[in-house]
Short mmCIF file of C-alpha atoms in Angstrom, two decimals:
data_model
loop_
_atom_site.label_atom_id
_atom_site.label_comp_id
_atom_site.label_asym_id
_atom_site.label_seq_id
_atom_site.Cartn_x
_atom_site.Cartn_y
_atom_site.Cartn_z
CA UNK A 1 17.89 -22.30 -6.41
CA UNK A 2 15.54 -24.26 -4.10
CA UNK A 3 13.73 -27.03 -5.94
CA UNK A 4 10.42 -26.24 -5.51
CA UNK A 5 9.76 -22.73 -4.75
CA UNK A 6 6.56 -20.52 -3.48
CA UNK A 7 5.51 -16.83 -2.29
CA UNK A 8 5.17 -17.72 1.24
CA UNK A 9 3.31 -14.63 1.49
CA UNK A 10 0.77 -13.94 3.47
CA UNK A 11 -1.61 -13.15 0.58
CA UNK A 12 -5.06 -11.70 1.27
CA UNK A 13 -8.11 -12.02 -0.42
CA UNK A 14 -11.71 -10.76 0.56
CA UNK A 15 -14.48 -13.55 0.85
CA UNK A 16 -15.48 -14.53 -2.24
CA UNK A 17 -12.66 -13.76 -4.70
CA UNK A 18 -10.37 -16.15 -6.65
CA UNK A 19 -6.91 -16.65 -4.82
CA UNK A 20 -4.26 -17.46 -6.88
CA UNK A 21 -1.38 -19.76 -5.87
CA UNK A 22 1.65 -20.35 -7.43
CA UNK A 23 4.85 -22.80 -7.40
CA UNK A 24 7.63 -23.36 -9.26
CA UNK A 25 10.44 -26.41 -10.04
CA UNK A 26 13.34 -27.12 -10.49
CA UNK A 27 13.50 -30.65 -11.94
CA UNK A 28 12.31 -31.03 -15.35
CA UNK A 29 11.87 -34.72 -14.92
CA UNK A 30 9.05 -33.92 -11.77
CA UNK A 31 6.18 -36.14 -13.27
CA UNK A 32 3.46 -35.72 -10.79
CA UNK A 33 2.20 -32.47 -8.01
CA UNK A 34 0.28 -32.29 -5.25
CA UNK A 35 -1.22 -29.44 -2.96
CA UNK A 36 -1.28 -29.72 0.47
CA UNK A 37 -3.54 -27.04 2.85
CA UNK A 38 -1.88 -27.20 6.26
CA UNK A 39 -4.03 -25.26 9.05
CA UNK A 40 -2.08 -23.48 11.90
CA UNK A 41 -0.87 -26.14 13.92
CA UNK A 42 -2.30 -29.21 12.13
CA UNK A 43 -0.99 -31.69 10.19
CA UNK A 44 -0.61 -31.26 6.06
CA UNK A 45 -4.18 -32.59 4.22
CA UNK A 46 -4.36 -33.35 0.30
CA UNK A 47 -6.66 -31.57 -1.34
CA UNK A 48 -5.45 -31.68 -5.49
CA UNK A 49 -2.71 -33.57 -7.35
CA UNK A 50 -2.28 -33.42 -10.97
CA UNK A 51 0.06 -34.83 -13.80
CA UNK A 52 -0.96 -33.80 -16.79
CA UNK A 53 -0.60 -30.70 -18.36
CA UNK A 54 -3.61 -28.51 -18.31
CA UNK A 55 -5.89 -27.68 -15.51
CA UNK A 56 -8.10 -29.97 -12.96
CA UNK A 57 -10.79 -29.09 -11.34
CA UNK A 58 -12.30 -30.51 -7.78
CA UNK A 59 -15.08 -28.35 -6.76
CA UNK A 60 -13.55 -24.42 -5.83
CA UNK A 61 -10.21 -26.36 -6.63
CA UNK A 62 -8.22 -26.18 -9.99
CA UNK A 63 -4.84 -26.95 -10.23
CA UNK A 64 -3.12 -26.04 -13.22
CA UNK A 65 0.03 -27.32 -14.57
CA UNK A 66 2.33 -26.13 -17.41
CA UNK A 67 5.14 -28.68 -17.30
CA UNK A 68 6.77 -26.38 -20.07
CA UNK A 69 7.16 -23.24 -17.96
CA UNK A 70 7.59 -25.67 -15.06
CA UNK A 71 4.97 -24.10 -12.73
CA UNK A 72 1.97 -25.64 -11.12
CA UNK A 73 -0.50 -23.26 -9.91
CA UNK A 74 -3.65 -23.73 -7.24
CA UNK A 75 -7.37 -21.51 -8.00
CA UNK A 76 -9.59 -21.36 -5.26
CA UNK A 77 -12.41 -19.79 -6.09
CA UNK A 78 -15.63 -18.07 -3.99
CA UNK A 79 -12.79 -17.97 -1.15
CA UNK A 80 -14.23 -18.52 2.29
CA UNK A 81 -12.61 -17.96 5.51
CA UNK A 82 -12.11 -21.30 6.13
CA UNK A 83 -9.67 -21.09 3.31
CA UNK A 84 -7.22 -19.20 5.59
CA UNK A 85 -4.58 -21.58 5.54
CA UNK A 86 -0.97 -22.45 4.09
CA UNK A 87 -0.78 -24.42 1.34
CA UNK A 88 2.40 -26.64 0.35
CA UNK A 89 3.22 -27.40 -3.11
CA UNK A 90 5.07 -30.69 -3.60
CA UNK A 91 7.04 -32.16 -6.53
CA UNK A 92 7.97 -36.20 -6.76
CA UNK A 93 10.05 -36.21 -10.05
CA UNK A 94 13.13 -39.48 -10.86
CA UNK A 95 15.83 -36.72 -9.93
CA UNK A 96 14.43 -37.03 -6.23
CA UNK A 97 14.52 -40.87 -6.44
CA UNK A 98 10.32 -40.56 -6.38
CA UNK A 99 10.21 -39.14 -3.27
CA UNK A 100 8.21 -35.65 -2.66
CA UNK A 101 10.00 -32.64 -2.49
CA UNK A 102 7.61 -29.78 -0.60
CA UNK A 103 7.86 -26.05 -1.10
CA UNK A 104 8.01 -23.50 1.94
CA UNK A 105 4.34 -22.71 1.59
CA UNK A 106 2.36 -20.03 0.60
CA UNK A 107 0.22 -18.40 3.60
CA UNK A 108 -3.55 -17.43 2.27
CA UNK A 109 -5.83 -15.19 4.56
CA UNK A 110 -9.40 -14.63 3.63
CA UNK A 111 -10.78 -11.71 5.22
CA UNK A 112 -14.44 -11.60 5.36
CA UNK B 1 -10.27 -44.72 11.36
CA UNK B 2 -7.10 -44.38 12.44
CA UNK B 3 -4.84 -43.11 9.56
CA UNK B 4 -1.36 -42.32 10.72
CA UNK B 5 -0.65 -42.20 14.56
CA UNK B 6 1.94 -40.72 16.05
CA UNK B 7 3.04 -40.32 19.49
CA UNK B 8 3.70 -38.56 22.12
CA UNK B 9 2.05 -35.05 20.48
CA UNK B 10 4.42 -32.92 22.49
CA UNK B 11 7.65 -33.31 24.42
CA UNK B 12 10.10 -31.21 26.16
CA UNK B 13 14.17 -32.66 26.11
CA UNK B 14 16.88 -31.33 28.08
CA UNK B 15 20.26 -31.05 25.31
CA UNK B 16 21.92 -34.61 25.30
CA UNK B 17 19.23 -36.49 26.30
CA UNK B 18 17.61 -39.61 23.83
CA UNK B 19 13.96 -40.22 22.72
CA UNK B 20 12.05 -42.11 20.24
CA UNK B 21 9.29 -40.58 18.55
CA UNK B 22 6.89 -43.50 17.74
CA UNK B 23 4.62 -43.61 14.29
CA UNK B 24 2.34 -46.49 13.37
CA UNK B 25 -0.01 -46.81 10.02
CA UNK B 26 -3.19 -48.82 9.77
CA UNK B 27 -3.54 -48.32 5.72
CA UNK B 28 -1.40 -51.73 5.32
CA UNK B 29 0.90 -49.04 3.54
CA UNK B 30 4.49 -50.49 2.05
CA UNK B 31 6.29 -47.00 2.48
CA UNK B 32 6.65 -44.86 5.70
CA UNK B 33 8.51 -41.42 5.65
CA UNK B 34 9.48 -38.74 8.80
CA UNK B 35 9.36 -35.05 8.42
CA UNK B 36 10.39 -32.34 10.30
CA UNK B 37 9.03 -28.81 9.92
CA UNK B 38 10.82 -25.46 10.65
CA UNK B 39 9.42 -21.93 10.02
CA UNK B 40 9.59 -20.89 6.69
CA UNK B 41 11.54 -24.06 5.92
CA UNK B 42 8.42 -26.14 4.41
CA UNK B 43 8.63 -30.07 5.34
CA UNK B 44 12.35 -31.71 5.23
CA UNK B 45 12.60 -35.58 4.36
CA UNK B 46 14.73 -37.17 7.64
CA UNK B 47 14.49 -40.80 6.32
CA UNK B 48 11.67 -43.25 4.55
CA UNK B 49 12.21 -46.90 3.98
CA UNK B 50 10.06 -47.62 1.20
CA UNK B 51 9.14 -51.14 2.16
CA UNK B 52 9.43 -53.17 5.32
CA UNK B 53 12.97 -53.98 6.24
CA UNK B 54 14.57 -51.32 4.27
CA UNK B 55 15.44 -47.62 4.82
CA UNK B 56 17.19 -44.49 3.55
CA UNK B 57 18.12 -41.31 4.18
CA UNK B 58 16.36 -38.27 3.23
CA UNK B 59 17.35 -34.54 2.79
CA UNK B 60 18.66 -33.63 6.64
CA UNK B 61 19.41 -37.15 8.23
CA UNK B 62 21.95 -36.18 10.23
CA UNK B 63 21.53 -36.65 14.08
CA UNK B 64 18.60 -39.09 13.57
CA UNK B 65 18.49 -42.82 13.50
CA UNK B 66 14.80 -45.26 12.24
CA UNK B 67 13.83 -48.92 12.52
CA UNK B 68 11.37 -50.15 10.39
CA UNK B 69 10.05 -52.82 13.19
CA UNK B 70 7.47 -54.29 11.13
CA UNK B 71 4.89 -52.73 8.08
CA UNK B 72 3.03 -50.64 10.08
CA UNK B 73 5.67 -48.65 12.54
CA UNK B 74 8.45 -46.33 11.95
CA UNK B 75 10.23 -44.87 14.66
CA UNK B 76 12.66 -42.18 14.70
CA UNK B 77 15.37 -41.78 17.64
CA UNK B 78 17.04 -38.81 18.87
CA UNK B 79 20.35 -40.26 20.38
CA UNK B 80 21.41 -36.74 21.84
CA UNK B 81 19.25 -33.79 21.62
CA UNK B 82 20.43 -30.82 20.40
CA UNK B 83 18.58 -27.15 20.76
CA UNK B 84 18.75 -27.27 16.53
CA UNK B 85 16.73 -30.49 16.55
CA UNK B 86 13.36 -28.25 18.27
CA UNK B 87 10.88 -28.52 15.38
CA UNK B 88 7.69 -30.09 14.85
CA UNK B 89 8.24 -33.79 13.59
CA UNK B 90 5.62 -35.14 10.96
CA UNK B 91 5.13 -39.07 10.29
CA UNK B 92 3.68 -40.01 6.64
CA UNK B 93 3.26 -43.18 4.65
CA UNK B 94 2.07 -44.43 0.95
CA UNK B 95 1.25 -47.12 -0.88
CA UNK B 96 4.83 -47.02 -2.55
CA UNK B 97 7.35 -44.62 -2.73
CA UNK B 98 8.25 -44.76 -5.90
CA UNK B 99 4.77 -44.72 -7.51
CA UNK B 100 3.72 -41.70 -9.99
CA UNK B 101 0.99 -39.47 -8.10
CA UNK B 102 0.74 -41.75 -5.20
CA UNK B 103 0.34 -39.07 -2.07
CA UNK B 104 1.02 -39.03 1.20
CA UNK B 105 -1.03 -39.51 4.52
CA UNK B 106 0.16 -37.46 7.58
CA UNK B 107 0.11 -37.74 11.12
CA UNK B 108 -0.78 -35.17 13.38
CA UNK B 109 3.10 -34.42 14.21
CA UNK B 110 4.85 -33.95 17.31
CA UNK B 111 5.81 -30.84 18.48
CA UNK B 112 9.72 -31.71 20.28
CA UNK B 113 11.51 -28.62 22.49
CA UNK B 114 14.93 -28.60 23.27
CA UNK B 115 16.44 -26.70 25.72
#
């Protein structure tokens, strides 16, 4: 089992719906998540971290995290094309020595 | 604003040959990590050194060598190419490594073909 595991996808969404992003862990220890939207041939950008249990918001943005089921999970909402991207989970728990372990990706395509 | 630099932005080895792929941080960040980036493979730790003078190995460190020259650059070397090392090679850095929630600041990578 890979440590930190996502849909790589593609998933499609029209303009304007809520896409849905999910990732799952392995380490039960993982204390603190990040998402990462990586545009075709451009470098990784941050755009949510979270470490509590619950949900966070940032604009379109909630992350939601449910240490319990050990899944963290991205909402974008009112997609926009300029969503079309893939997004990288990433885990930093003490198994990994603190250091961030990334998932494959998920690929998101907003057609308008 | 500078971020994360890293250079060159694309190269082109023959198998066997040596390069260094340079990466330099204006942040005055303590830890400095390298990356590489296959298809479906998601970003793969090399090495990090988590402070100046010290480094480690990551998740695939084999066939690589870093220096740490100073708190701002991390190189990686290549000592002999090989076609499996063709991948797109991303430089990051943080305040610490080992800090809760701390993320990390990426270069624009360097996209390295070996034939």
């Amino acid at each position: 089992q890979k440590e930190v595991e996502q849909n790589s996808g593609p998933l499609s969404v029209p303009e304007g719906a809520i896409a849905s992003l999910n990732c799952t862990y392995s380490d039960r220890g993982s204390q603190s998540f990040f998402w990462y939207r990586q545009y075709s041939g451009k470098s990784p950008e941050l755009i949510m971290f979270i470490y509590s249990n619950g949900d966070k918001e940032d604009g379109r943005f909630t992350a939601q995290l449910n240490k319990a089921s050990q899944y963290v999970s991205l909402l974008i909402r009112d997609s926009q094309p300029s969503d079309s991207a893939t997004y990288l989970c990433a885990v930093r728990g003490d198994n990994q020595g603190g250091k961030l372990i990334f998932g494959q990706g998920t690929e998101l395509s907003v057609k308008p | 604003n500078a971020g994360v630099t890293q250079t060159p932005k694309f190269q082109v080895l023959k198998t066997g040959q040596s390069m260094t792929l340079q990466c330099a941080q204006d942040m005055n960040h303590n830890s400095m990590y390298w990356y590489r980036q296959d298809p479906g493979m998601g970003l793969r730790l090399i090495y990090y050194s988590a402070s100046e003078g010290t480094t480690d190995k990551g998740e695939v460190p084999n066939g690589y060598n870093v220096s740490r020259l100073n708190k701002r650059e991390f190189s990686l070397r290549l000592e002999s190419a090989a076609p499996s090392q063709t991948s797109v090679y991303f430089c990051a850095s943080s305040e610490e490594v080992f800090l809760t929630g701390e993320p990390q600041h990426f270069g624009d990578g360097t996209r390295l073909s070996i034939l």
